[in-house]
GROMACS .gro file of C-alpha atoms in nm:
model
  259
    1MET     CA    1  -1.418   3.105   4.919
    2GLY     CA    2  -1.366   3.135   4.523
    3ARG     CA    3  -0.998   3.183   4.581
    4LEU     CA    4  -0.991   2.908   4.827
    5VAL     CA    5  -1.158   2.658   4.600
    6ALA     CA    6  -0.909   2.803   4.313
    7ALA     CA    7  -0.586   2.749   4.528
    8VAL     CA    8  -0.710   2.374   4.608
    9ARG     CA    9  -0.790   2.299   4.228
   10GLU     CA   10  -0.435   2.481   4.121
   11LEU     CA   11  -0.159   2.212   4.118
   12PRO     CA   12   0.220   2.296   4.138
   13PRO     CA   13   0.442   2.314   3.829
   14GLU     CA   14   0.554   1.969   3.716
   15SER     CA   15   0.917   2.021   3.840
   16THR     CA   16   0.780   2.054   4.200
   17GLN     CA   17   0.542   1.771   4.155
   18GLN     CA   18   0.822   1.522   4.052
   19ALA     CA   19   1.078   1.641   4.315
   20VAL     CA   20   0.821   1.620   4.567
   21GLY     CA   21   0.564   1.344   4.455
   22TYR     CA   22   0.820   1.053   4.398
   23PRO     CA   23   0.958   1.033   4.723
   24SER     CA   24   0.666   1.071   4.865
   25LEU     CA   25   0.502   0.812   4.664
   26PHE     CA   26   0.794   0.540   4.782
   27LEU     CA   27   0.772   0.626   5.131
   28LEU     CA   28   0.386   0.582   5.139
   29VAL     CA   29   0.378   0.281   4.958
   30ALA     CA   30   0.669   0.088   5.143
   31LEU     CA   31   0.511   0.226   5.470
   32GLY     CA   32   0.158   0.061   5.368
   33ALA     CA   33   0.339  -0.247   5.257
   34LEU     CA   34   0.492  -0.281   5.645
   35VAL     CA   35   0.168  -0.129   5.821
   36PRO     CA   36  -0.129  -0.270   5.643
   37VAL     CA   37  -0.383   0.011   5.699
   38VAL     CA   38  -0.221   0.258   5.482
   39PRO     CA   39  -0.458   0.275   5.151
   40THR     CA   40  -0.170   0.218   4.921
   41GLY     CA   41  -0.378   0.146   4.622
   42ALA     CA   42  -0.567   0.491   4.643
   43ILE     CA   43  -0.224   0.645   4.649
   44VAL     CA   44  -0.094   0.487   4.346
   45SER     CA   45  -0.405   0.569   4.167
   46SER     CA   46  -0.377   0.937   4.271
   47ALA     CA   47  -0.021   0.952   4.165
   48ALA     CA   48  -0.126   0.800   3.822
   49VAL     CA   49  -0.398   1.062   3.755
   50VAL     CA   50  -0.157   1.336   3.840
   51ALA     CA   51   0.124   1.194   3.593
   52PHE     CA   52  -0.148   1.128   3.329
   53HIS     CA   53  -0.214   1.507   3.313
   54GLN     CA   54   0.155   1.586   3.305
   55SER     CA   55   0.339   1.668   2.984
   56ASN     CA   56   0.620   1.440   3.038
   57PRO     CA   57   0.534   1.097   2.860
   58LEU     CA   58   0.784   0.899   3.098
   59SER     CA   59   0.562   1.022   3.406
   60LEU     CA   60   0.322   0.722   3.416
   61LEU     CA   61   0.632   0.496   3.390
   62TYR     CA   62   0.826   0.676   3.661
   63VAL     CA   63   0.505   0.600   3.890
   64PHE     CA   64   0.487   0.253   3.797
   65LEU     CA   65   0.857   0.169   3.878
   66VAL     CA   66   0.846   0.356   4.214
   67ALA     CA   67   0.548   0.201   4.317
   68SER     CA   68   0.617  -0.148   4.239
   69SER     CA   69   0.961  -0.126   4.381
   70ALA     CA   70   0.827   0.035   4.703
   71ALA     CA   71   0.577  -0.243   4.731
   72PHE     CA   72   0.849  -0.513   4.673
   73LEU     CA   73   1.067  -0.381   4.909
   74GLY     CA   74   0.816  -0.338   5.175
   75ASP     CA   75   0.703  -0.672   5.143
   76LEU     CA   76   1.047  -0.835   5.186
   77ALA     CA   77   1.135  -0.617   5.482
   78LEU     CA   78   0.770  -0.734   5.629
   79TYR     CA   79   0.824  -1.103   5.546
   80TRP     CA   80   1.199  -1.060   5.691
   81LEU     CA   81   1.045  -0.919   6.021
   82GLY     CA   82   0.807  -1.212   6.028
   83GLN     CA   83   1.091  -1.465   5.971
   84ARG     CA   84   1.259  -1.366   6.286
   85GLY     CA   85   0.948  -1.397   6.475
   86VAL     CA   86   0.926  -1.767   6.363
   87ARG     CA   87   1.273  -1.844   6.428
   88SER     CA   88   1.223  -1.681   6.779
   89ARG     CA   89   1.093  -1.893   7.080
   90GLY     CA   90   0.918  -1.584   7.202
   91GLY     CA   91   0.803  -1.479   6.838
   92SER     CA   92   0.807  -1.102   6.779
   93ARG     CA   93   0.565  -0.813   6.780
   94TRP     CA   94   0.537  -0.804   6.384
   95LEU     CA   95   0.429  -1.218   6.383
   96ALA     CA   96   0.170  -1.144   6.630
   97SER     CA   97   0.049  -0.850   6.437
   98LEU     CA   98   0.044  -1.058   6.122
   99ARG     CA   99  -0.162  -1.328   6.313
  100GLY     CA  100  -0.405  -1.112   6.468
  101ARG     CA  101  -0.500  -0.995   6.131
  102VAL     CA  102  -0.586  -1.308   5.980
  103THR     CA  103  -0.885  -1.545   6.099
  104PRO     CA  104  -0.784  -1.923   6.144
  105GLU     CA  105  -1.035  -2.000   5.811
  106ARG     CA  106  -0.866  -1.748   5.596
  107LEU     CA  107  -0.508  -1.884   5.716
  108ALA     CA  108  -0.608  -2.262   5.645
  109HIS     CA  109  -0.750  -2.169   5.337
  110ALA     CA  110  -0.437  -1.968   5.207
  111GLN     CA  111  -0.229  -2.280   5.339
  112GLU     CA  112  -0.427  -2.528   5.119
  113ARG     CA  113  -0.394  -2.295   4.803
  114LEU     CA  114  -0.034  -2.255   4.867
  115GLU     CA  115   0.048  -2.591   4.865
  116SER     CA  116  -0.058  -2.654   4.471
  117HIS     CA  117   0.037  -2.292   4.342
  118GLN     CA  118   0.290  -2.071   4.498
  119VAL     CA  119   0.330  -1.786   4.271
  120PRO     CA  120  -0.016  -1.751   4.107
  121VAL     CA  121  -0.143  -1.731   4.483
  122LEU     CA  122   0.108  -1.472   4.567
  123VAL     CA  123   0.018  -1.268   4.262
  124LEU     CA  124  -0.371  -1.306   4.363
  125SER     CA  125  -0.309  -1.233   4.702
  126ARG     CA  126  -0.139  -0.894   4.583
  127LEU     CA  127  -0.455  -0.839   4.343
  128MET     CA  128  -0.713  -0.920   4.596
  129PRO     CA  129  -0.823  -0.660   4.895
  130ALA     CA  130  -0.690  -0.800   5.222
  131GLY     CA  131  -0.543  -1.106   5.057
  132ARG     CA  132  -0.183  -1.025   5.100
  133ILE     CA  133  -0.124  -1.088   5.459
  134PRO     CA  134  -0.317  -1.415   5.499
  135VAL     CA  135  -0.063  -1.570   5.223
  136MET     CA  136   0.243  -1.415   5.357
  137LEU     CA  137   0.167  -1.577   5.697
  138ALA     CA  138   0.102  -1.913   5.557
  139CYS     CA  139   0.431  -1.851   5.350
  140LEU     CA  140   0.574  -1.800   5.690
  141LEU     CA  141   0.435  -2.086   5.891
  142ALA     CA  142   0.560  -2.311   5.600
  143GLY     CA  143   0.928  -2.201   5.622
  144MET     CA  144   0.937  -2.055   5.289
  145PRO     CA  145   1.309  -1.908   5.207
  146LEU     CA  146   1.314  -1.517   5.164
  147ARG     CA  147   1.451  -1.570   4.813
  148ARG     CA  148   1.144  -1.793   4.690
  149PHE     CA  149   0.912  -1.560   4.852
  150ALA     CA  150   1.092  -1.287   4.667
  151ARG     CA  151   1.067  -1.454   4.309
  152GLY     CA  152   0.705  -1.497   4.375
  153ASP     CA  153   0.636  -1.143   4.530
  154LEU     CA  154   0.819  -0.963   4.216
  155PRO     CA  155   0.533  -1.041   3.966
  156ALA     CA  156   0.274  -0.972   4.211
  157CYS     CA  157   0.402  -0.622   4.303
  158LEU     CA  158   0.429  -0.555   3.918
  159ALA     CA  159   0.061  -0.673   3.869
  160TRP     CA  160  -0.057  -0.479   4.170
  161ALA     CA  161   0.124  -0.172   4.064
  162ALA     CA  162   0.004  -0.190   3.655
  163THR     CA  163  -0.360  -0.250   3.805
  164TYR     CA  164  -0.408   0.026   4.024
  165GLN     CA  165  -0.253   0.240   3.769
  166LEU     CA  166  -0.476   0.145   3.528
  167ILE     CA  167  -0.755   0.265   3.752
  168GLY     CA  168  -0.562   0.613   3.793
  169ILE     CA  169  -0.563   0.664   3.408
  170LEU     CA  170  -0.923   0.583   3.359
  171GLY     CA  171  -1.001   0.832   3.616
  172GLY     CA  172  -0.763   1.071   3.480
  173SER     CA  173  -0.924   1.024   3.123
  174LEU     CA  174  -1.272   1.059   3.233
  175PHE     CA  175  -1.209   1.408   3.401
  176PRO     CA  176  -1.061   1.743   3.244
  177GLU     CA  177  -0.959   1.849   3.604
  178PRO     CA  178  -0.677   1.623   3.790
  179TRP     CA  179  -0.836   1.683   4.089
  180GLU     CA  180  -1.147   1.531   3.975
  181GLY     CA  181  -0.959   1.232   3.877
  182VAL     CA  182  -0.803   1.185   4.206
  183VAL     CA  183  -1.143   1.190   4.384
  184ALA     CA  184  -1.284   0.936   4.122
  185ALA     CA  185  -0.992   0.692   4.156
  186VAL     CA  186  -0.983   0.710   4.516
  187GLY     CA  187  -1.343   0.630   4.548
  188LEU     CA  188  -1.306   0.373   4.317
  189THR     CA  189  -1.020   0.224   4.523
  190VAL     CA  190  -1.194   0.261   4.830
  191LEU     CA  191  -1.507   0.063   4.689
  192ILE     CA  192  -1.284  -0.212   4.567
  193SER     CA  193  -1.099  -0.252   4.897
  194ALA     CA  194  -1.431  -0.274   5.103
  195ALA     CA  195  -1.636  -0.498   4.865
  196PRO     CA  196  -1.485  -0.828   4.979
  197GLY     CA  197  -1.520  -0.743   5.355
  198VAL     CA  198  -1.879  -0.653   5.336
  199TRP     CA  199  -1.937  -0.978   5.086
  200ARG     CA  200  -1.802  -1.194   5.382
  201ARG     CA  201  -1.974  -1.035   5.641
  202LEU     CA  202  -2.301  -1.062   5.468
  203ARG     CA  203  -2.244  -1.435   5.382
  204GLY     CA  204  -2.127  -1.491   5.737
  205GLN     CA  205  -2.469  -1.355   5.873
  206HIS     CA  206  -2.661  -1.557   5.602
  207ARG     CA  207  -2.473  -1.900   5.733
  208ASP     CA  208  -2.556  -1.781   6.094
  209HIS     CA  209  -2.919  -1.736   6.017
  210GLN     CA  210  -2.947  -2.043   5.828
  211GLU     CA  211  -2.781  -2.270   6.117
  212HIS     CA  212  -3.038  -2.141   6.359
  213ARG     CA  213  -3.326  -2.185   6.150
  214ASP     CA  214  -3.212  -2.541   6.077
  215HIS     CA  215  -3.162  -2.591   6.474
  216GLN     CA  216  -3.520  -2.459   6.516
  217GLU     CA  217  -3.651  -2.690   6.282
  218THR     CA  218  -3.537  -2.987   6.415
  219PRO     CA  219  -3.789  -3.194   6.613
  220ALA     CA  220  -3.715  -3.250   6.999
  221GLY     CA  221  -3.929  -3.562   6.979
  222ASN     CA  222  -3.684  -3.766   6.753
  223GLU     CA  223  -3.397  -3.730   7.058
  224HIS     CA  224  -3.623  -3.977   7.310
  225PRO     CA  225  -3.811  -4.325   7.254
  226GLY     CA  226  -4.185  -4.306   7.277
  227PRO     CA  227  -4.397  -4.518   7.553
  228SER     CA  228  -4.472  -4.764   7.278
  229ASP     CA  229  -4.158  -4.842   7.232
  230SER     CA  230  -4.111  -5.014   7.552
  231SER     CA  231  -4.491  -5.194   7.558
  232GLY     CA  232  -4.390  -5.410   7.272
  233PRO     CA  233  -4.183  -5.655   7.420
  234SER     CA  234  -4.452  -5.725   7.684
  235GLY     CA  235  -4.733  -5.856   7.488
  236PRO     CA  236  -4.574  -6.186   7.398
  237ALA     CA  237  -4.494  -6.252   7.793
  238GLY     CA  238  -4.849  -6.161   7.879
  239SER     CA  239  -4.975  -6.412   7.597
  240SER     CA  240  -4.760  -6.700   7.693
  241GLY     CA  241  -4.892  -6.647   8.042
  242SER     CA  242  -5.244  -6.680   7.941
  243THR     CA  243  -5.168  -6.963   7.742
  244GLY     CA  244  -5.008  -7.167   8.031
  245SER     CA  245  -5.319  -7.096   8.244
  246SER     CA  246  -5.556  -7.208   7.978
  247GLY     CA  247  -5.319  -7.532   7.933
  248SER     CA  248  -5.338  -7.607   8.308
  249THR     CA  249  -5.729  -7.563   8.315
  250GLY     CA  250  -5.790  -7.773   8.024
  251SER     CA  251  -5.566  -8.047   8.160
  252SER     CA  252  -5.762  -8.036   8.475
  253GLY     CA  253  -6.111  -8.118   8.273
  254PRO     CA  254  -6.034  -8.468   8.169
  255ALA     CA  255  -5.918  -8.561   8.524
  256GLY     CA  256  -6.304  -8.540   8.615
  257SER     CA  257  -6.469  -8.649   8.305
  258PRO     CA  258  -6.449  -9.046   8.406
  259ARG     CA  259  -6.685  -8.956   8.701
   0.00000   0.00000   0.00000
């Protein structure tokens, strides 16, 4: 068992890491851009941890360039596939997949922000977990050309790669062994990715509970008028009838008085 743990902890030589690591990093990040289920942030952070412990000072720069370029090309490919679906009458599988991952509320919010700020919204959507797809779908439905999307997506991919590389550098600097830094970086990126979804779920449950409580506290008697509302107008009618009868009685009194 001790030999197995030692074999897991031992990394291959740096030449092997570079020959295998950079192409694997590019393919995984590009695939994660096309299929938004691959944890690309954790992959970049893990690669940064390994590069931090290497002797080559340019290893971190290589990780940054490979990750940002792969994310940029993956975004352009996904946007191009989505454009084909928008232009086609029957749509496409890629556009339907994008629509299925976005709720109408989040899409409306992304469209509202995109009208006023395009490039900042693209940058923030790349940095926020699960924020890239709603903004990309809003750009597709707004008819944004591919070149304009590329101009806004390039700084977004650079900022995204730098952010997750900093997380990896932090994990690599805290632990002496690379595998310990990889575990810490992956755990932190997973926590960051899951936090917004958990917050939205909790806020939605609180809103539903509040609406249910307000509905229960609404008095049901206010919806129908009480019996006193219909008895009010009959009072003057009755009084006028008695007045009329008393008037006729009083008029009959003087008729008998001369006798």
